[in-house]
XYZ file of C-alpha atoms in Angstrom:
402
model
C -14.912 -30.270 1.334
C -12.685 -27.740 -0.411
C -11.134 -24.768 1.382
C -11.192 -21.472 -0.516
C -10.877 -17.743 0.160
C -13.901 -15.452 -0.137
C -13.240 -11.785 -0.936
C -15.563 -8.813 -0.448
C -14.777 -5.905 -2.758
C -16.014 -2.979 -0.674
C -15.547 0.371 -2.467
C -15.596 -1.266 -5.899
C -19.345 -1.810 -5.535
C -19.812 1.966 -5.950
C -18.154 2.143 -9.370
C -21.322 1.675 -11.449
C -20.643 1.059 -15.109
C -16.878 1.072 -14.470
C -17.094 -1.668 -11.864
C -16.100 -4.456 -14.241
C -12.770 -2.823 -15.132
C -11.959 -2.304 -11.437
C -12.782 -5.929 -10.644
C -10.646 -7.137 -13.542
C -7.739 -5.074 -12.199
C -8.280 -6.564 -8.744
C -8.251 -10.119 -10.114
C -5.013 -9.354 -11.954
C -3.429 -7.958 -8.778
C -4.511 -10.962 -6.705
C -2.915 -13.296 -9.245
C 0.320 -11.280 -9.110
C 0.290 -11.360 -5.301
C -0.115 -15.136 -5.018
C 2.153 -16.029 -7.969
C 5.366 -16.352 -5.867
C 3.582 -18.902 -3.666
C 1.601 -20.928 -6.218
C -1.437 -20.851 -8.486
C -5.074 -20.024 -7.864
C -8.326 -20.030 -9.776
C -10.323 -16.818 -9.258
C -14.055 -16.579 -9.961
C -16.288 -13.486 -9.712
C -19.958 -13.908 -8.803
C -22.627 -12.132 -6.706
C -20.372 -9.286 -5.475
C -17.834 -11.808 -4.209
C -14.559 -13.200 -5.503
C -13.759 -16.849 -4.927
C -10.085 -17.776 -4.761
C -9.538 -21.521 -5.215
C -5.926 -22.390 -4.278
C -4.345 -25.017 -6.483
C -2.384 -27.899 -4.955
C 0.902 -25.940 -5.031
C -0.505 -22.951 -3.082
C -0.614 -23.001 0.737
C -3.786 -21.249 1.854
C -2.093 -19.443 4.750
C 0.447 -17.902 2.363
C -2.411 -16.968 0.040
C -4.386 -15.265 2.816
C -1.335 -13.335 4.003
C -0.469 -11.868 0.599
C -4.091 -11.269 -0.476
C -4.764 -9.319 2.736
C -2.302 -6.690 1.422
C -3.955 -6.296 -1.997
C -5.679 -2.918 -2.261
C -9.342 -3.011 -3.310
C -10.425 -5.678 -0.818
C -12.700 -4.780 2.101
C -12.603 -8.187 3.819
C -11.659 -11.784 3.194
C -12.154 -15.088 4.936
C -11.181 -18.691 4.600
C -14.205 -20.858 3.934
C -15.159 -24.483 3.396
C -17.098 -25.114 0.200
C -19.667 -27.897 0.616
C -22.790 -29.290 -1.041
C -26.004 -27.304 -0.553
C -27.610 -29.889 1.716
C -28.045 -29.659 5.474
C -26.851 -33.258 5.835
C -23.539 -32.113 4.337
C -23.411 -28.641 5.885
C -23.866 -29.548 9.560
C -21.078 -32.168 9.830
C -18.809 -29.894 7.778
C -19.341 -27.068 10.283
C -18.181 -29.275 13.140
C -15.211 -30.587 11.194
C -14.053 -27.296 9.692
C -14.498 -25.165 12.827
C -13.532 -27.860 15.358
C -10.572 -25.975 16.848
C -12.600 -22.792 17.298
C -15.617 -24.582 18.774
C -13.598 -26.759 21.147
C -11.797 -23.742 22.620
C -14.930 -21.574 23.019
C -17.664 -21.413 25.638
C -20.386 -19.665 23.664
C -21.438 -19.461 20.026
C -24.160 -18.390 17.656
C -25.014 -19.273 14.072
C -25.638 -16.743 11.318
C -26.982 -17.751 7.926
C -27.133 -15.857 4.642
C -29.407 -17.361 1.992
C -28.486 -15.751 -1.333
C -30.081 -18.711 -3.143
C -33.786 -18.201 -2.433
C -34.561 -21.628 -3.879
C -32.867 -23.340 -0.936
C -35.675 -25.102 0.984
C -34.823 -23.709 4.440
C -34.944 -20.050 5.369
C -32.101 -18.422 7.287
C -33.635 -18.834 10.808
C -34.254 -22.528 10.107
C -30.657 -23.022 8.923
C -29.432 -21.372 12.131
C -31.719 -23.465 14.367
C -30.841 -26.815 12.836
C -27.107 -26.085 12.750
C -27.137 -24.762 16.332
C -28.837 -27.908 17.607
C -26.327 -30.090 15.770
C -23.374 -28.172 17.256
C -24.779 -28.457 20.796
C -25.112 -32.211 20.351
C -21.440 -32.541 19.409
C -19.772 -29.962 21.683
C -20.741 -30.242 25.322
C -18.601 -27.241 26.246
C -20.823 -24.805 24.336
C -23.901 -22.754 25.047
C -25.704 -20.295 22.782
C -25.132 -16.555 23.209
C -26.665 -14.451 20.443
C -25.394 -11.141 21.867
C -21.686 -11.637 22.636
C -20.552 -15.088 21.497
C -16.969 -16.346 21.504
C -17.490 -17.862 18.048
C -19.799 -16.830 15.236
C -20.581 -19.676 12.843
C -21.424 -18.160 9.457
C -23.122 -20.242 6.771
C -23.703 -18.757 3.338
C -25.958 -20.422 0.782
C -25.133 -19.324 -2.753
C -26.171 -20.486 -6.211
C -23.520 -23.154 -6.665
C -22.569 -24.243 -3.148
C -22.721 -23.580 0.579
C -19.861 -21.859 2.386
C -18.800 -22.128 6.022
C -16.773 -19.089 7.032
C -13.852 -18.768 9.394
C -13.308 -15.472 11.203
C -13.327 -12.571 8.690
C -10.051 -10.737 8.106
C -10.024 -7.017 7.392
C -8.718 -6.267 3.911
C -6.391 -3.483 2.816
C -9.294 -1.365 1.500
C -8.856 1.317 -1.127
C -8.796 0.738 -4.877
C -6.860 -1.771 -6.993
C -3.362 -0.560 -7.868
C -3.237 0.536 -11.498
C -6.784 1.863 -11.733
C -5.703 5.445 -10.975
C -2.662 5.787 -13.221
C 0.967 6.146 -12.151
C 2.710 8.632 -9.868
C 6.341 9.051 -8.848
C 7.239 9.420 -5.170
C 10.218 11.489 -4.064
C 11.428 8.968 -1.509
C 13.809 9.789 1.321
C 14.969 7.612 4.163
C 12.574 9.251 6.604
C 9.250 8.200 8.068
C 6.898 10.303 5.951
C 7.580 9.493 2.290
C 7.110 5.690 2.557
C 3.776 6.346 4.272
C 2.814 8.795 1.517
C 3.727 6.133 -1.065
C 1.530 3.539 0.628
C -1.392 5.943 0.949
C -1.388 6.820 -2.748
C -1.031 3.167 -3.773
C -4.137 2.561 -1.671
C -5.979 5.022 -3.918
C -5.155 2.901 -6.964
C -1.891 4.489 -8.145
C 1.016 2.498 -9.523
C 4.284 3.757 -8.084
C 7.695 4.677 -9.326
C 10.220 6.455 -7.106
C 13.103 8.917 -7.208
C 15.781 9.108 -4.528
C 18.534 11.716 -4.476
C 21.971 10.515 -3.354
C 24.840 12.834 -2.429
C 27.990 10.792 -1.905
C 30.264 11.159 -0.023
C 27.856 13.091 2.228
C 25.414 10.177 2.040
C 26.423 6.514 2.091
C 25.527 3.337 0.247
C 23.792 2.276 3.451
C 21.389 5.180 2.947
C 20.572 3.884 -0.552
C 20.013 0.360 0.791
C 17.755 1.845 3.453
C 15.577 3.429 0.757
C 15.396 0.126 -1.132
C 14.378 -1.688 2.048
C 11.655 0.887 2.706
C 10.280 0.502 -0.807
C 10.461 -3.277 -0.383
C 7.948 -2.950 2.447
C 5.710 -0.673 0.371
C 5.966 -3.051 -2.609
C 4.402 -5.811 -0.501
C 1.209 -3.752 -0.810
C 1.678 -1.853 -4.086
C 3.449 -4.353 -6.325
C 6.618 -3.553 -8.287
C 8.184 -0.110 -7.866
C 10.751 1.302 -10.306
C 13.331 3.183 -8.187
C 15.617 5.783 -9.768
C 18.634 6.894 -7.704
C 19.845 10.285 -8.921
C 23.425 11.491 -8.178
C 22.783 14.903 -6.633
C 26.144 15.881 -5.110
C 27.306 18.291 -7.815
C 23.979 20.121 -7.894
C 23.742 20.283 -4.120
C 27.275 21.648 -3.793
C 26.527 24.304 -6.416
C 23.441 25.389 -4.478
C 25.537 25.556 -1.305
C 28.298 27.573 -2.962
C 26.260 30.095 -4.937
C 22.910 30.581 -3.167
C 22.053 32.348 0.120
C 22.314 29.935 3.043
C 18.838 30.615 4.396
C 17.326 29.651 1.016
C 19.282 26.415 0.488
C 16.540 24.003 1.513
C 13.810 25.534 -0.628
C 16.097 25.850 -3.672
C 17.269 22.265 -3.224
C 13.644 21.071 -3.100
C 12.839 23.014 -6.256
C 15.644 21.302 -8.188
C 14.586 17.933 -6.850
C 11.117 18.556 -8.250
C 12.525 19.706 -11.605
C 14.556 16.505 -11.930
C 11.906 14.180 -10.490
C 9.253 15.272 -12.956
C 11.572 14.673 -15.937
C 12.150 11.108 -14.718
C 8.479 10.708 -13.806
C 7.369 11.509 -17.344
C 9.776 8.926 -18.751
C 8.018 6.395 -16.505
C 4.589 7.497 -17.688
C 3.747 9.100 -14.338
C 1.178 11.891 -14.214
C 2.033 13.299 -10.771
C 4.684 13.464 -8.072
C 4.156 12.264 -4.491
C 5.791 13.947 -1.509
C 5.735 13.173 2.207
C 5.490 16.787 3.359
C 3.267 17.749 6.308
C 2.353 21.383 6.963
C 4.548 22.995 9.592
C 6.597 19.908 10.395
C 9.899 21.578 9.387
C 10.891 24.969 8.003
C 10.658 23.822 4.369
C 7.051 22.726 4.892
C 5.375 26.023 5.678
C 2.740 27.203 3.211
C 5.092 29.870 1.834
C 7.847 27.288 1.311
C 5.449 24.840 -0.332
C 4.273 27.609 -2.642
C 7.868 28.173 -3.743
C 8.613 24.483 -4.326
C 5.351 23.870 -6.191
C 6.145 26.743 -8.530
C 8.987 24.577 -9.893
C 6.533 21.819 -10.874
C 4.445 21.576 -14.005
C 2.659 18.414 -12.887
C 0.544 17.869 -9.745
C 2.370 17.238 -6.470
C 0.315 14.922 -4.239
C 0.875 15.223 -0.471
C -1.341 12.647 1.266
C 0.090 13.269 4.768
C -0.139 17.074 4.473
C -2.665 17.450 7.314
C -1.430 14.629 9.546
C 0.637 15.006 12.691
C 3.707 12.887 13.396
C 1.853 10.462 15.643
C -0.645 9.663 12.898
C 2.120 9.162 10.332
C 4.120 6.947 12.690
C 1.023 4.818 13.333
C 0.769 3.990 9.618
C 4.535 3.483 9.383
C 4.293 0.845 12.100
C 1.341 -0.809 10.363
C 3.253 -1.197 7.085
C 6.489 -2.112 8.905
C 8.602 0.805 7.667
C 9.091 2.653 10.958
C 12.049 0.669 12.312
C 13.849 1.002 8.969
C 13.141 4.738 8.742
C 14.762 5.486 12.090
C 18.045 3.764 11.179
C 20.856 6.395 11.385
C 21.755 6.575 7.693
C 21.026 10.146 6.671
C 19.668 11.167 3.266
C 20.641 14.207 1.220
C 17.850 16.322 2.737
C 19.993 16.598 5.865
C 23.093 17.730 3.961
C 24.032 21.442 4.164
C 20.989 22.222 6.318
C 21.006 25.970 7.081
C 21.125 27.089 10.713
C 18.334 29.612 10.192
C 16.226 28.629 7.158
C 13.613 31.008 5.838
C 10.148 29.930 6.948
C 8.392 32.534 4.776
C 10.388 32.597 1.549
C 9.222 34.846 -1.282
C 9.090 33.184 -4.703
C 10.537 36.174 -6.550
C 13.539 36.224 -4.191
C 14.059 32.472 -4.597
C 14.014 32.720 -8.396
C 16.388 35.676 -8.216
C 18.780 33.653 -6.029
C 18.682 30.777 -8.518
C 20.054 33.014 -11.262
C 23.520 32.411 -9.799
C 23.156 28.773 -10.930
C 22.126 29.525 -14.478
C 25.213 30.914 -16.202
C 28.243 29.633 -18.096
C 30.334 29.344 -14.955
C 27.935 27.018 -13.128
C 25.628 25.717 -15.909
C 23.019 24.021 -13.750
C 21.200 22.762 -16.862
C 24.234 20.660 -17.831
C 24.451 19.343 -14.270
C 20.804 18.280 -14.369
C 21.273 16.526 -17.714
C 24.315 14.677 -16.377
C 22.519 13.667 -13.188
C 19.612 12.218 -15.172
C 21.956 10.372 -17.548
C 23.871 8.883 -14.595
C 20.731 7.802 -12.745
C 20.692 4.132 -11.656
C 17.428 2.203 -11.809
C 16.296 -0.759 -9.723
C 13.000 -2.641 -9.778
C 11.814 -3.260 -6.200
C 9.453 -6.234 -6.006
C 7.324 -7.655 -3.149
C 9.513 -9.430 -0.634
C 12.194 -6.780 -1.318
C 13.415 -8.659 -4.373
C 15.638 -6.231 -6.300
C 16.472 -6.218 -9.994
C 19.160 -3.767 -11.099
C 18.465 -2.288 -14.534
C 21.279 0.243 -14.879
């Protein structure tokens, strides 16, 4: 009796002629996820993936990391046995002994994908149920609300006895939707936005803006820790930390105070998209939510988007804080996000920011930054050249590149 992991693909079944490429991407991502723990053989057949752990791979580690791979609707540990009732029934009692001994009621469900198997599903259920009752005196049958559901699946090559199904991460395999670059802060929203877009199949890179001495190295480490949590789901993330102090001080010194936040966001977008293109990204990702702060009104978003010449994706745009926090807790970023190490978005915050900025006025105010005395273009070039890059891997393993 071999123990394996069965994977249901979910949304991938709707991909028609493109389904094969999505499944191949999912297999690749599963292999990457389990690689730090050991090796596995992965087989695709009959809308299911079979993960056979090799001797060096602990199945509990495999289940834990595979449950975070996007593109999977559900997974379960299962015993693989010979397609013979004389083998199946004892295997059920052996494999599910702990569950059956601690329960009071049970029922048996059977799925007969192999129509050549001599017994039909009701007959498989009846024979297995009788066998279980003979060996577990603590049990009675309850077909409506049982403590334990015994699932037996008869497929072409073998029979499978399922443990309790585990909900998968859902979504689409990372890499099937291209690459996007998230503008990551140390707050609650942008890590959630990153996770949500990875769930839709996007590979991630990230840009963080640092403004020392107004922001600290602890703030940078906080961002890396946040992305480490996201990387557990998305795979490797290339993080670029951009020195933003000189640009931010110029905005403070030469632009109207009530426009500082919007102008700062516009220059962040201008820089982020230059870096994003170098990474092969086709869009930016932002954690903005309508009305949450003054810079996230529709008028303000119109002004910031006007600085972009690539799409800006905002997956949390219509969510309230409670909904965003719920996801942050699920992906284990919330407690890191609320650590008191402030990012550059909190630097030079105006007392009375404009909530309805006018684009023409914003562009006019920016003219003070585009002359020989200030030379914002040279500042941007220097900031990009001085950018430090780190690869953030699952498990928050960090590899400094520059």
